[in-house]
XYZ file of N, CA, C and O in Angstrom:
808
model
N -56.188 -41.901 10.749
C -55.148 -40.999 11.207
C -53.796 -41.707 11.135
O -53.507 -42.864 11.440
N -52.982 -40.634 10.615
C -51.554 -41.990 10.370
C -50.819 -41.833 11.783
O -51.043 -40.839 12.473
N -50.039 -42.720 12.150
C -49.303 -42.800 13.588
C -47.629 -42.890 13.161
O -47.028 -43.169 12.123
N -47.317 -42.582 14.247
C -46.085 -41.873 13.860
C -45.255 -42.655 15.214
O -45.888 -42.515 16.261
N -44.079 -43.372 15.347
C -43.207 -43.714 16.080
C -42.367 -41.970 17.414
O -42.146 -41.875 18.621
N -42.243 -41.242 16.499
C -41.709 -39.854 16.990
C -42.655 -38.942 16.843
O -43.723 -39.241 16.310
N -42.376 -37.615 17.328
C -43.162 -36.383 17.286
C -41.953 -35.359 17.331
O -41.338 -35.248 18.391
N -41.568 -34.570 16.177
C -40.303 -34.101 16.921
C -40.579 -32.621 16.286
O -40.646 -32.278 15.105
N -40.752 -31.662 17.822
C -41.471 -30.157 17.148
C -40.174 -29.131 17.167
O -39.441 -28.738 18.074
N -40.230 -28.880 15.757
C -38.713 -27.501 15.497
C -37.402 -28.438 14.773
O -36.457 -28.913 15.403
N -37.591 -28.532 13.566
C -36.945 -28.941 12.594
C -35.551 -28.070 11.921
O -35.180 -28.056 10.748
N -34.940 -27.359 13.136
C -33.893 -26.319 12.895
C -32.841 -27.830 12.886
O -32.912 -28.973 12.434
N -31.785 -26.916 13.759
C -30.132 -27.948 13.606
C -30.387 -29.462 14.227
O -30.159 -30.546 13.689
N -30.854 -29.221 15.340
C -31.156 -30.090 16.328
C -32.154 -31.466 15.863
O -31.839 -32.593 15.481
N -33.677 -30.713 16.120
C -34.319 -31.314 15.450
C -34.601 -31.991 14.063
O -35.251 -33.037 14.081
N -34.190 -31.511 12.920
C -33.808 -31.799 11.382
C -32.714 -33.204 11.793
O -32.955 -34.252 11.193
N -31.740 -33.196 12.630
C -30.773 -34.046 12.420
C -31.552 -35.705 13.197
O -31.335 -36.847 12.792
N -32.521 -35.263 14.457
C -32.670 -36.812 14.819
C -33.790 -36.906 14.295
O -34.454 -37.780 14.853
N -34.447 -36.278 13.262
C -35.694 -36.793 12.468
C -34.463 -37.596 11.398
O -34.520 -38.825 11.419
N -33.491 -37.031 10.581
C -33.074 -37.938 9.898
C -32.585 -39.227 10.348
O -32.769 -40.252 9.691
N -31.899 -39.196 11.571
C -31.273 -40.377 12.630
C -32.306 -41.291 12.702
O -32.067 -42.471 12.447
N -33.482 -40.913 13.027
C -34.833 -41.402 13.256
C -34.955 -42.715 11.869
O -34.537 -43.869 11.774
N -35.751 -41.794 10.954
C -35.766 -42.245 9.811
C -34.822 -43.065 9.234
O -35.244 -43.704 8.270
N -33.715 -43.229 9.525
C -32.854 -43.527 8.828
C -32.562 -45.207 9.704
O -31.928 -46.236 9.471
N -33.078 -44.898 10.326
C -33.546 -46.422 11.444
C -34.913 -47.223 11.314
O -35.280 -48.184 11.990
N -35.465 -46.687 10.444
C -37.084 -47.103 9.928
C -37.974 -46.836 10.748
O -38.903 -47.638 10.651
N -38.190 -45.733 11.861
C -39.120 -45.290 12.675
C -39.612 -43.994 11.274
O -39.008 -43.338 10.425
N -40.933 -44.166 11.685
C -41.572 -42.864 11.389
C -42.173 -41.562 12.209
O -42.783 -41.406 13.267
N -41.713 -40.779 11.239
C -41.565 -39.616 12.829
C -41.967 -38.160 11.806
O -41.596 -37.636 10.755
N -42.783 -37.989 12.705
C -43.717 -36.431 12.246
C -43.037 -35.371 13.072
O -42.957 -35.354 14.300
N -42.434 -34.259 11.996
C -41.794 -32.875 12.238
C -42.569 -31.895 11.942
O -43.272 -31.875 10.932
N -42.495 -30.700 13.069
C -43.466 -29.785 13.158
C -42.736 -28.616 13.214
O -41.681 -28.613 13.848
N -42.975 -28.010 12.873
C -42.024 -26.457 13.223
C -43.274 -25.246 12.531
O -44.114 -25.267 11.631
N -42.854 -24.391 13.420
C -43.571 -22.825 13.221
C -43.502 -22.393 12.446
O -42.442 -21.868 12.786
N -43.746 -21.782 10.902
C -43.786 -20.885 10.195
C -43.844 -21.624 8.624
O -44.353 -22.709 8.344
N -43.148 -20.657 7.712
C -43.537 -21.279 6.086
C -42.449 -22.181 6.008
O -41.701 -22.536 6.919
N -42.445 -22.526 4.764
C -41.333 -23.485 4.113
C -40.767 -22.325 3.163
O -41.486 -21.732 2.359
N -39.223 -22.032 3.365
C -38.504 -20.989 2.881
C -37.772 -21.623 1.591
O -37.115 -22.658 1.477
N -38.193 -20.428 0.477
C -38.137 -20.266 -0.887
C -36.570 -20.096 -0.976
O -36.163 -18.979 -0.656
N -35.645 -21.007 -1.353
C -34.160 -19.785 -1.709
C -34.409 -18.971 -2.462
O -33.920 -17.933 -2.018
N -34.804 -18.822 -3.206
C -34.973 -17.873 -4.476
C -35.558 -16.516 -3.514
O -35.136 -15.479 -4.024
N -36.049 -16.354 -2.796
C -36.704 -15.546 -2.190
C -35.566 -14.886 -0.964
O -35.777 -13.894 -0.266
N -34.560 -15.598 -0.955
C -33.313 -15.183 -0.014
C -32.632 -14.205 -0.433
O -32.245 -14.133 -1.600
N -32.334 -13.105 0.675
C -31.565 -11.876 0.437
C -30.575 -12.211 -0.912
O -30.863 -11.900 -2.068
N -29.643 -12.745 -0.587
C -28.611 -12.431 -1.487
C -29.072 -12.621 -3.134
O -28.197 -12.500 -3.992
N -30.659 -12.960 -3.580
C -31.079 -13.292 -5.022
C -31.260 -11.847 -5.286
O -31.610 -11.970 -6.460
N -31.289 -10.399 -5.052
C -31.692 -9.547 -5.077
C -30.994 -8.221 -4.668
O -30.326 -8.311 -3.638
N -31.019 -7.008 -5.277
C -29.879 -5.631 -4.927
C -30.594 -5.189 -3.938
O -30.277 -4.000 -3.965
N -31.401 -5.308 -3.005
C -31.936 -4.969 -1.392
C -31.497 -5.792 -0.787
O -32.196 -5.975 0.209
N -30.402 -6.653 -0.845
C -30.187 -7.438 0.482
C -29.438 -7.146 1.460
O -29.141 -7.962 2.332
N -28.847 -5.354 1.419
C -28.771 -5.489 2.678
C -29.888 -4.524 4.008
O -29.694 -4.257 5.194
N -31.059 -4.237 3.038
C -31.770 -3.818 3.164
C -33.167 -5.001 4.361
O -33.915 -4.656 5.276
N -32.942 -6.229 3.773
C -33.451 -7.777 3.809
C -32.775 -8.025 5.054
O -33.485 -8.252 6.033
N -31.350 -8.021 5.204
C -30.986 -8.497 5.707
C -31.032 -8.096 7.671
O -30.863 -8.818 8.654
N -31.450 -6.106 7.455
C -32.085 -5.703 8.413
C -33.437 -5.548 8.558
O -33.904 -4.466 8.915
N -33.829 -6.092 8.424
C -35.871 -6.502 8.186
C -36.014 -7.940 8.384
O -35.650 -8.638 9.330
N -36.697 -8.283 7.157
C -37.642 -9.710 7.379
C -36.564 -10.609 8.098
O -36.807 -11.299 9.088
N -34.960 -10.476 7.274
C -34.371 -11.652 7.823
C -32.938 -11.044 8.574
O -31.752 -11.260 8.323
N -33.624 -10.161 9.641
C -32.772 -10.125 10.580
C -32.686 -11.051 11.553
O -33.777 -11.585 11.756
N -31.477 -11.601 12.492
C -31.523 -12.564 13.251
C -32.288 -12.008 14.594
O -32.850 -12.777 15.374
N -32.260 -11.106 14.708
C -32.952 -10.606 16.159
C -34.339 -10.233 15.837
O -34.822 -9.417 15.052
N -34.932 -11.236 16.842
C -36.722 -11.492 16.745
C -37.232 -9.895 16.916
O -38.118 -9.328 16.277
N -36.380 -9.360 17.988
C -37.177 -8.050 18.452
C -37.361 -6.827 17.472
O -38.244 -5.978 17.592
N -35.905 -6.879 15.978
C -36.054 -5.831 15.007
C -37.109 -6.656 14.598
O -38.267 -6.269 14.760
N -36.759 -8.197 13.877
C -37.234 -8.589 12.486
C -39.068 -8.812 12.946
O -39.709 -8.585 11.919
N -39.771 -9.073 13.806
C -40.662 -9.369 14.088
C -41.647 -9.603 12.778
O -42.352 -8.666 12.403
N -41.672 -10.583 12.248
C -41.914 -11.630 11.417
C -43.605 -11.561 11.674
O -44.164 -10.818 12.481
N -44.127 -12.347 10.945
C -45.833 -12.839 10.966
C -45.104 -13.610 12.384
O -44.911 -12.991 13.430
N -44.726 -15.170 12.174
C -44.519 -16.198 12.598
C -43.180 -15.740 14.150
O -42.720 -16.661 14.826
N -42.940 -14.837 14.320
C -41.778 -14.687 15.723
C -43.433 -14.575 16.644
O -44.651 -14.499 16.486
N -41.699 -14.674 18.249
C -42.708 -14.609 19.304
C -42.420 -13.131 19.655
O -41.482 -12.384 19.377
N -43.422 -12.993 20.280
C -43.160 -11.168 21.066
C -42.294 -11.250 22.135
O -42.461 -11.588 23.307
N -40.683 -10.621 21.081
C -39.304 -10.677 21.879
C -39.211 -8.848 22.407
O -39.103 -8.088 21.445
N -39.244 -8.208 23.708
C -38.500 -7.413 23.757
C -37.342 -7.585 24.468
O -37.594 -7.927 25.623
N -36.044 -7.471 24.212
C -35.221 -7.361 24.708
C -34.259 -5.870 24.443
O -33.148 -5.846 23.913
N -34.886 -4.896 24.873
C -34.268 -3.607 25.049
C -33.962 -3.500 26.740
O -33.900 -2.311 27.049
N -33.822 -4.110 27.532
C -32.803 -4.197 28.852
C -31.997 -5.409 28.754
O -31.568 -5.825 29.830
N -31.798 -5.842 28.065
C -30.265 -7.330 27.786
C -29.948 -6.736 27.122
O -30.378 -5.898 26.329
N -28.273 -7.560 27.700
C -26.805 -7.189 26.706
C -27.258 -8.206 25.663
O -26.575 -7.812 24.717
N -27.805 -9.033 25.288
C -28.021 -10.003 24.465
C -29.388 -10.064 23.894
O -30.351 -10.151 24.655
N -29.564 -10.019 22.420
C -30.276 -10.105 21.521
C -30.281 -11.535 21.442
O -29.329 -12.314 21.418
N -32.280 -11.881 21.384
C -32.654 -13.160 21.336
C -32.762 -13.366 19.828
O -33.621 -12.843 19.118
N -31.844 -14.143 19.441
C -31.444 -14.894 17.942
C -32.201 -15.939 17.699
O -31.994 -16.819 18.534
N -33.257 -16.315 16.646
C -33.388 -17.255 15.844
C -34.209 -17.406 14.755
O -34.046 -16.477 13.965
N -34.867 -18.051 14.469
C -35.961 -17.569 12.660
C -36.744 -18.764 13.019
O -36.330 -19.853 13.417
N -37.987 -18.352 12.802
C -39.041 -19.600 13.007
C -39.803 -19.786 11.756
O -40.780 -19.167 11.335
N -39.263 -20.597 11.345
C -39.981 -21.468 9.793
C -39.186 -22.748 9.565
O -38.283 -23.073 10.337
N -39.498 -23.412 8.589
C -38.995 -24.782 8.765
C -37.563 -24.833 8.216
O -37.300 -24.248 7.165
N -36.514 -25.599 8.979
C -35.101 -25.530 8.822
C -34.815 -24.223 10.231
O -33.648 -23.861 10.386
N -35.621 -23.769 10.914
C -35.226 -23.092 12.081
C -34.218 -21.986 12.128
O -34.494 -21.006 11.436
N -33.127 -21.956 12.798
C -32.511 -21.119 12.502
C -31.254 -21.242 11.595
O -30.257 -20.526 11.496
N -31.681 -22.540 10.882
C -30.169 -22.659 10.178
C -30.965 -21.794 8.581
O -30.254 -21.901 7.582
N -31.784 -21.321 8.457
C -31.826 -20.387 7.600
C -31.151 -19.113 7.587
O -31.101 -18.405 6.581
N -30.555 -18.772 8.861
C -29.185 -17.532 8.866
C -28.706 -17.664 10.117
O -28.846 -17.024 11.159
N -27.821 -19.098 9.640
C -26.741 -19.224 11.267
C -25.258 -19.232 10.282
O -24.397 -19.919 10.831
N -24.891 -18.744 9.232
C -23.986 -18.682 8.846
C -23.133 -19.621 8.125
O -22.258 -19.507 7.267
N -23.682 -20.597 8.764
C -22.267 -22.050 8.402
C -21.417 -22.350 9.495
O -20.905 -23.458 9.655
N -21.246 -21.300 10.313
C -20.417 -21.474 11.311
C -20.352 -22.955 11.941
O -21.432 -23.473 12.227
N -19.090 -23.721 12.193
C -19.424 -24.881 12.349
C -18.283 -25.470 13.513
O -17.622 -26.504 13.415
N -18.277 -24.860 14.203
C -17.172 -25.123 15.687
C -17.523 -26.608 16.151
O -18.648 -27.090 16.290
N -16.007 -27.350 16.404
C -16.289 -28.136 17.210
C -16.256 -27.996 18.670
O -15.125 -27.579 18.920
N -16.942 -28.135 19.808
C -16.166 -27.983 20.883
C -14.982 -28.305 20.831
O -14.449 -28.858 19.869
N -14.273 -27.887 22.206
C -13.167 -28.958 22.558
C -13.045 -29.467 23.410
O -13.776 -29.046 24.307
N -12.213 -30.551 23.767
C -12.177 -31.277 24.716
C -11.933 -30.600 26.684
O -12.057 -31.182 27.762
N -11.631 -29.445 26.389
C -11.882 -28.801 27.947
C -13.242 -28.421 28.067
O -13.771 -28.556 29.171
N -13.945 -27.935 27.048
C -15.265 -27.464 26.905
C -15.924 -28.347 27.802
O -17.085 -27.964 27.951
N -15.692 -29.283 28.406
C -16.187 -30.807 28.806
C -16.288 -30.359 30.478
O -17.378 -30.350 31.050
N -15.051 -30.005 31.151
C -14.823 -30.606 31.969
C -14.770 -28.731 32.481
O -13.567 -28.568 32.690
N -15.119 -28.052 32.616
C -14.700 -26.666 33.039
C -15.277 -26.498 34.181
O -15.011 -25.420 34.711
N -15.957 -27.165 34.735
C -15.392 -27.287 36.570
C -14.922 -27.750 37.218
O -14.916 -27.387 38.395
N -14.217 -28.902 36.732
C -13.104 -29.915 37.238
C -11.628 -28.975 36.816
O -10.716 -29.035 37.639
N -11.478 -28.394 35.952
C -10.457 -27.924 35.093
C -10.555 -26.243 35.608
O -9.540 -25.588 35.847
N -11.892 -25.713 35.722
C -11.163 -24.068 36.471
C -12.193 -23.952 37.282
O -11.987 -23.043 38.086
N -13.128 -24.427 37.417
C -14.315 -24.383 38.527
C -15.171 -23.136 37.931
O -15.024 -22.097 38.574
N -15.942 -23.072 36.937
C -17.097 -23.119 36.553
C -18.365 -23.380 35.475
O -18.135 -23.846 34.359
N -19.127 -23.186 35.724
C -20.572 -24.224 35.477
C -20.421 -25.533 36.268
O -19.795 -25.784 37.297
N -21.255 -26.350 35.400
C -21.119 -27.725 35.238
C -19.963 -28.460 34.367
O -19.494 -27.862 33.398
N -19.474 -29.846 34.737
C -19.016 -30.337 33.829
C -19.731 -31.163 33.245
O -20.428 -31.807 34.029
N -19.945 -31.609 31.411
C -20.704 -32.118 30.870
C -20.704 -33.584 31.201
O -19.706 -34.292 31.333
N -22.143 -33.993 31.334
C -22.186 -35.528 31.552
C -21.720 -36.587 30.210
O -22.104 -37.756 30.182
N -21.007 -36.101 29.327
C -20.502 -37.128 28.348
C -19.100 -36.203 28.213
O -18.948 -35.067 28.663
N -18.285 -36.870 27.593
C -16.394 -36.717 27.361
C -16.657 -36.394 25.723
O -17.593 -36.765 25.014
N -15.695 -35.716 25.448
C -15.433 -35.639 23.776
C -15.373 -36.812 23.343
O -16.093 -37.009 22.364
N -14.654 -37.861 23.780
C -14.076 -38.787 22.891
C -15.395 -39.688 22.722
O -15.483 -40.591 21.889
N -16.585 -39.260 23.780
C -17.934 -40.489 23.414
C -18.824 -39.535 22.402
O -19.639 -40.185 21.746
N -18.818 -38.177 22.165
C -19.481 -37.462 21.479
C -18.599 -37.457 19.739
O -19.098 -37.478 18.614
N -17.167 -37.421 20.178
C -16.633 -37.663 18.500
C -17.146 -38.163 17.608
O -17.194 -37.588 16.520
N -17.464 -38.887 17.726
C -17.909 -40.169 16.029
C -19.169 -39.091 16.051
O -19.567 -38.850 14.912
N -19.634 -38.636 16.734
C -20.893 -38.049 16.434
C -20.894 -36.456 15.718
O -21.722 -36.187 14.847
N -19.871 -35.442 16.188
C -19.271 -34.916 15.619
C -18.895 -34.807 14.288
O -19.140 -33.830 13.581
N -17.900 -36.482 13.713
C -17.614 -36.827 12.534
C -18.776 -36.885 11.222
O -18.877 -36.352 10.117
N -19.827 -38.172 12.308
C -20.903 -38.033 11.594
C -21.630 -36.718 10.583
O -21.711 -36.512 9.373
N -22.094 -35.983 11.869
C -22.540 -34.599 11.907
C -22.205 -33.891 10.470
O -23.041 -33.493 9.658
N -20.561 -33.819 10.335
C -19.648 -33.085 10.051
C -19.725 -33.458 7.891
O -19.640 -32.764 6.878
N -19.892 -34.667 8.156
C -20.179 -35.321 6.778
C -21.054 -35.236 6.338
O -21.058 -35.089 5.116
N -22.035 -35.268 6.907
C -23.906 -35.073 6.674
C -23.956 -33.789 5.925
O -24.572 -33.567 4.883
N -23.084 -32.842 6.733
C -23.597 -31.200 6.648
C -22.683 -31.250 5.454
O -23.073 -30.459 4.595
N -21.533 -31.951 5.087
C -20.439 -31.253 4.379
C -19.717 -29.951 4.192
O -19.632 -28.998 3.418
N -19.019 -30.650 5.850
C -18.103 -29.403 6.517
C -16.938 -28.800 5.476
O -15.977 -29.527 5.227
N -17.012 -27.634 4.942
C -15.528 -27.495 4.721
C -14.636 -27.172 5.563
O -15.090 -26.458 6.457
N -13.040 -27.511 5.689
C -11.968 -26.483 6.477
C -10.616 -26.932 6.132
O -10.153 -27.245 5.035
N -10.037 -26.897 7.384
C -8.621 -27.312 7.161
C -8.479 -28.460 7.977
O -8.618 -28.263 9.184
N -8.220 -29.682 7.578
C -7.539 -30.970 8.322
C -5.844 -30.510 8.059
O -5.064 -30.256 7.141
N -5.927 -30.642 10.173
C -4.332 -30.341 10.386
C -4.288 -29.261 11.234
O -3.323 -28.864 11.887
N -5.610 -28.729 11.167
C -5.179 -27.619 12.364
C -5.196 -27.662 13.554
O -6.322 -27.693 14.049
N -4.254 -27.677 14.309
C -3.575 -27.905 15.723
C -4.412 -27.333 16.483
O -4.337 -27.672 17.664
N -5.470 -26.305 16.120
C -6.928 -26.107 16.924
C -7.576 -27.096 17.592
O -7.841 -27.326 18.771
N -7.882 -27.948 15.904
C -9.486 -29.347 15.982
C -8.251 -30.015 15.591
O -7.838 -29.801 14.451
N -7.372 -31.062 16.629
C -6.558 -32.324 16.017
C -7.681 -33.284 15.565
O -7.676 -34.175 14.716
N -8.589 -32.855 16.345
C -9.247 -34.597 15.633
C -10.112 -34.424 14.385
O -10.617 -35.300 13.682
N -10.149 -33.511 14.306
C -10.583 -33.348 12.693
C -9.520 -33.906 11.524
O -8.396 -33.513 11.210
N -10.512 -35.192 10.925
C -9.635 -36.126 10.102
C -10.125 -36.038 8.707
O -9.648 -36.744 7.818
N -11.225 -35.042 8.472
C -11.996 -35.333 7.211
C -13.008 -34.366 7.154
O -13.984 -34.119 7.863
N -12.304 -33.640 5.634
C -13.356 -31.836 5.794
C -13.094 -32.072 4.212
O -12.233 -32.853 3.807
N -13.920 -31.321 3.380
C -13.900 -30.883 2.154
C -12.837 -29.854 1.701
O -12.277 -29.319 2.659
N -12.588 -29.610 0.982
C -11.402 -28.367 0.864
C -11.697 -26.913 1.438
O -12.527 -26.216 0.854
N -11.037 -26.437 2.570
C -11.461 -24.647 2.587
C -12.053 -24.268 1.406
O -11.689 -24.453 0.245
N -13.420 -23.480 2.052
C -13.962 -22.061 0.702
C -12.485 -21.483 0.548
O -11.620 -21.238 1.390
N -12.522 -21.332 -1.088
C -11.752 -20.544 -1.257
C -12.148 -18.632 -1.766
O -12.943 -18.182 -2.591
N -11.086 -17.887 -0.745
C -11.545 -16.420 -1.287
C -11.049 -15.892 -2.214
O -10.654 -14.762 -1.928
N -10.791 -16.325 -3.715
C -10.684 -16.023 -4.723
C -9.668 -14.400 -4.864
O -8.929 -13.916 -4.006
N -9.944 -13.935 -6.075
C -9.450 -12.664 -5.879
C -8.751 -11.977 -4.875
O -7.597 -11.549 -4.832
N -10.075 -11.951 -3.741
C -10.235 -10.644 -2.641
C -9.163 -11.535 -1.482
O -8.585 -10.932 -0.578
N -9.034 -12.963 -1.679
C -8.403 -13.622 -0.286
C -7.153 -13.223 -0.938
O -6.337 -12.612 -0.249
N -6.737 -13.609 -2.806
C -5.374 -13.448 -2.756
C -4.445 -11.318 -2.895
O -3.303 -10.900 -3.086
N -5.442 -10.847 -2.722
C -5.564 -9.493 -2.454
C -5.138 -9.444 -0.610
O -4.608 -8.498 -0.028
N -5.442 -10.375 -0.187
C -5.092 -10.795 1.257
C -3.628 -11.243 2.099
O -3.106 -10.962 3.179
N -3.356 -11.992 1.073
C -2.267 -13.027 0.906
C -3.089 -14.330 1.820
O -2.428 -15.131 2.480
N -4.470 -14.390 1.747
C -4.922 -15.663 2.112
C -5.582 -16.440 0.825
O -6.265 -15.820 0.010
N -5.286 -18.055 0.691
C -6.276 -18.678 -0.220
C -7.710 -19.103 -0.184
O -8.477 -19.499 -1.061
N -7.815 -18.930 0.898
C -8.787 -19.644 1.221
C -9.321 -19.405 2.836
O -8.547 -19.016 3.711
N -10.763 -19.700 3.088
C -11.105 -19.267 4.682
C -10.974 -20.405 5.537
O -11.661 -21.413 5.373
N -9.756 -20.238 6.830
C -9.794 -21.845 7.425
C -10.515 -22.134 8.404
O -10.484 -23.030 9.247
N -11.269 -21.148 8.174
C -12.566 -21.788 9.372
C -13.281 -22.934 8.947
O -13.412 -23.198 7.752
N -13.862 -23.795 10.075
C -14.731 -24.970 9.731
C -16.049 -23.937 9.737
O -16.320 -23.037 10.532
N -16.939 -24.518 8.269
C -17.837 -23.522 7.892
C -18.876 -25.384 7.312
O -18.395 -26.404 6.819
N -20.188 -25.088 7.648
C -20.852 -26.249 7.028
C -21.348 -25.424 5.386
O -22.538 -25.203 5.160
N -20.388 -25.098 4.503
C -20.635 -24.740 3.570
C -19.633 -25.267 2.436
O -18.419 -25.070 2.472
N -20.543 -26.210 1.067
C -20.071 -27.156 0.560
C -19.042 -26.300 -0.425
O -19.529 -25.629 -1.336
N -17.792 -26.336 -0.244
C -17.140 -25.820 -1.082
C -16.852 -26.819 -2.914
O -16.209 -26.403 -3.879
N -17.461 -27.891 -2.803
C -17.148 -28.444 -4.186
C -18.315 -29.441 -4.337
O -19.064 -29.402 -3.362
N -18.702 -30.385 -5.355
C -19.200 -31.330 -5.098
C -19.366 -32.222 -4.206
O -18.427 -33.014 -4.131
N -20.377 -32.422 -3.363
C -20.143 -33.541 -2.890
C -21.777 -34.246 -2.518
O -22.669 -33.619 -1.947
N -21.893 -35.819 -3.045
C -22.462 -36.572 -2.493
C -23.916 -35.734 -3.420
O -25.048 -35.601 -2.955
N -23.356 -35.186 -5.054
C -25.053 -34.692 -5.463
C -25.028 -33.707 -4.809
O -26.172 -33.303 -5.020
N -24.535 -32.912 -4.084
C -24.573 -31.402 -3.716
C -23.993 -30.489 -4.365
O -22.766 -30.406 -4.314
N -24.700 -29.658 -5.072
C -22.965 -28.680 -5.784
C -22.842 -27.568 -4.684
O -23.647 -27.385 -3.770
N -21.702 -26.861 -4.928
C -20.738 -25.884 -3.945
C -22.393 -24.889 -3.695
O -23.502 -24.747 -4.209
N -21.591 -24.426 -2.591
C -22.830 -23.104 -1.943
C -22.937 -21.901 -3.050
O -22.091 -21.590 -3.888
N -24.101 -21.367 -2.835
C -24.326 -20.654 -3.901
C -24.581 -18.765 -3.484
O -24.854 -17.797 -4.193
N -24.327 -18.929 -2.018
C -24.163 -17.539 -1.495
C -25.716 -17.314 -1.215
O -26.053 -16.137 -1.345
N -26.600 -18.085 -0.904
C -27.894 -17.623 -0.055
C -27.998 -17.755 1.283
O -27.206 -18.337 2.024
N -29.351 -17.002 1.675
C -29.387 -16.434 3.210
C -28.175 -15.639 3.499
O -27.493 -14.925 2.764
N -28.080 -15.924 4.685
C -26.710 -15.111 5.300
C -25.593 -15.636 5.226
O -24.620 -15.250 5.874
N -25.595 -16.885 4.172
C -24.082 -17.305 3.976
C -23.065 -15.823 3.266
O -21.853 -15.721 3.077
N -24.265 -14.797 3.008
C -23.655 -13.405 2.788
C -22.685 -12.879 3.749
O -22.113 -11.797 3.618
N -22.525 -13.710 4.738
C -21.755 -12.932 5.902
C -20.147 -14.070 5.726
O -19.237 -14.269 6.532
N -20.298 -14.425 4.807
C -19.150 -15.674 4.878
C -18.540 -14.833 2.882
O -19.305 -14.610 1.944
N -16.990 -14.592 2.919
C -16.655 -14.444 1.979
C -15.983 -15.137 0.804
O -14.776 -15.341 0.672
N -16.899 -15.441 0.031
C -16.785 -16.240 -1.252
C -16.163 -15.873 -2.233
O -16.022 -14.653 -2.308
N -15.501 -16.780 -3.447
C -14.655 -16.163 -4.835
C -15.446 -15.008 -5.244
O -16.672 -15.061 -5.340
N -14.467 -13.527 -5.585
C -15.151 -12.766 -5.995
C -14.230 -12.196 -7.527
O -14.714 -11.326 -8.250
């Protein structure tokens, strides 16, 4: 039986990142997660039903999409639909790209307006980790925006082609973990899963 240093079950955002942290330290570490290993080719946007796809198999809400592999979600009395996809890569198979950093009040919001908790670590000890994060995924956005000052290092904004300069915008300045150019042996995103919800050169 082989032995394993880690055990780390649900290989979505979370998990996927300290199996690589793991590994990348010479521990060996066995990842487990619920469901198949997802085909891109088999992703909505390869196909003229996707938005058909996109309310079915790979809707984000367990309670429409109810999958082989979901759990039995009803949530018809919540204001809130339980979001996520259970197969391997978790829910970053349709979380968008969306790629927010906190910010630095995010920290402290019961010292600062009195409620929740305030977090037991500060931005400035979570940053480098952030940075890290941010490179791994190959964040695109805008360095400079008076939003994220400490954002020092992003790939170039997706640009929205045509339809952005139909806009009078060039480009989307959201921080999006979607590779807008080469990088590091990656080529640019190619518009699968629900990166359909993010608008690309058209």
């Amino acid at each position: 039986m082989d032995r394993f240093h880690f055990i780390i079950v649900g290989a979505g955002a979370a998990g996927a990142a300290a199996a690589w942290r793991l590994t990348s330290k010479g521990y060996r570490v066995l990842c487990l997660d619920r469901g198949p290993s997802m085909e891109p080719s088999r992703y909505p946007s390869t196909g003229p039903d996707w938005e058909i796809r996109k309310k079915t198999e790979f809707n984000p809400a367990i309670a429409e999409r109810q999958n082989r592999f979901d759990y039995p979600v009803d949530d018809a009395d919540s204001p809130i639909a339980v979001c996520n996809f259970n197969a391997v890569g978790g829910s970053t198979v349709l979380y968008s790209g969306h790629f927010p950093r906190f910010l630095e009040p995010d920290f402290s919001l019961k010292t600062n307006e009195g409620l929740g908790e305030d977090w037991p670590l500060s931005y400035a000890e979570l940053m480098p980790y952030f940075a890290l994060n941010e490179r791994q995924m190959g964040m695109s956005g805008l360095v400079g925006d008076p939003y994220y000052p400490h954002i020092e290092e992003a790939l170039p904004p997706v640009p929205l082609g045509v339809a952005g300069a139909r806009l009078g915008r060039a480009f989307n300045e959201k921080t999006l973990a979607l590779v807008a150019k080469l990088c590091r042996n990656r080529h640019a995103g190619q518009r699968r899963a629900q990166c359909l919800s993010q608008p690309w050169p058209l």
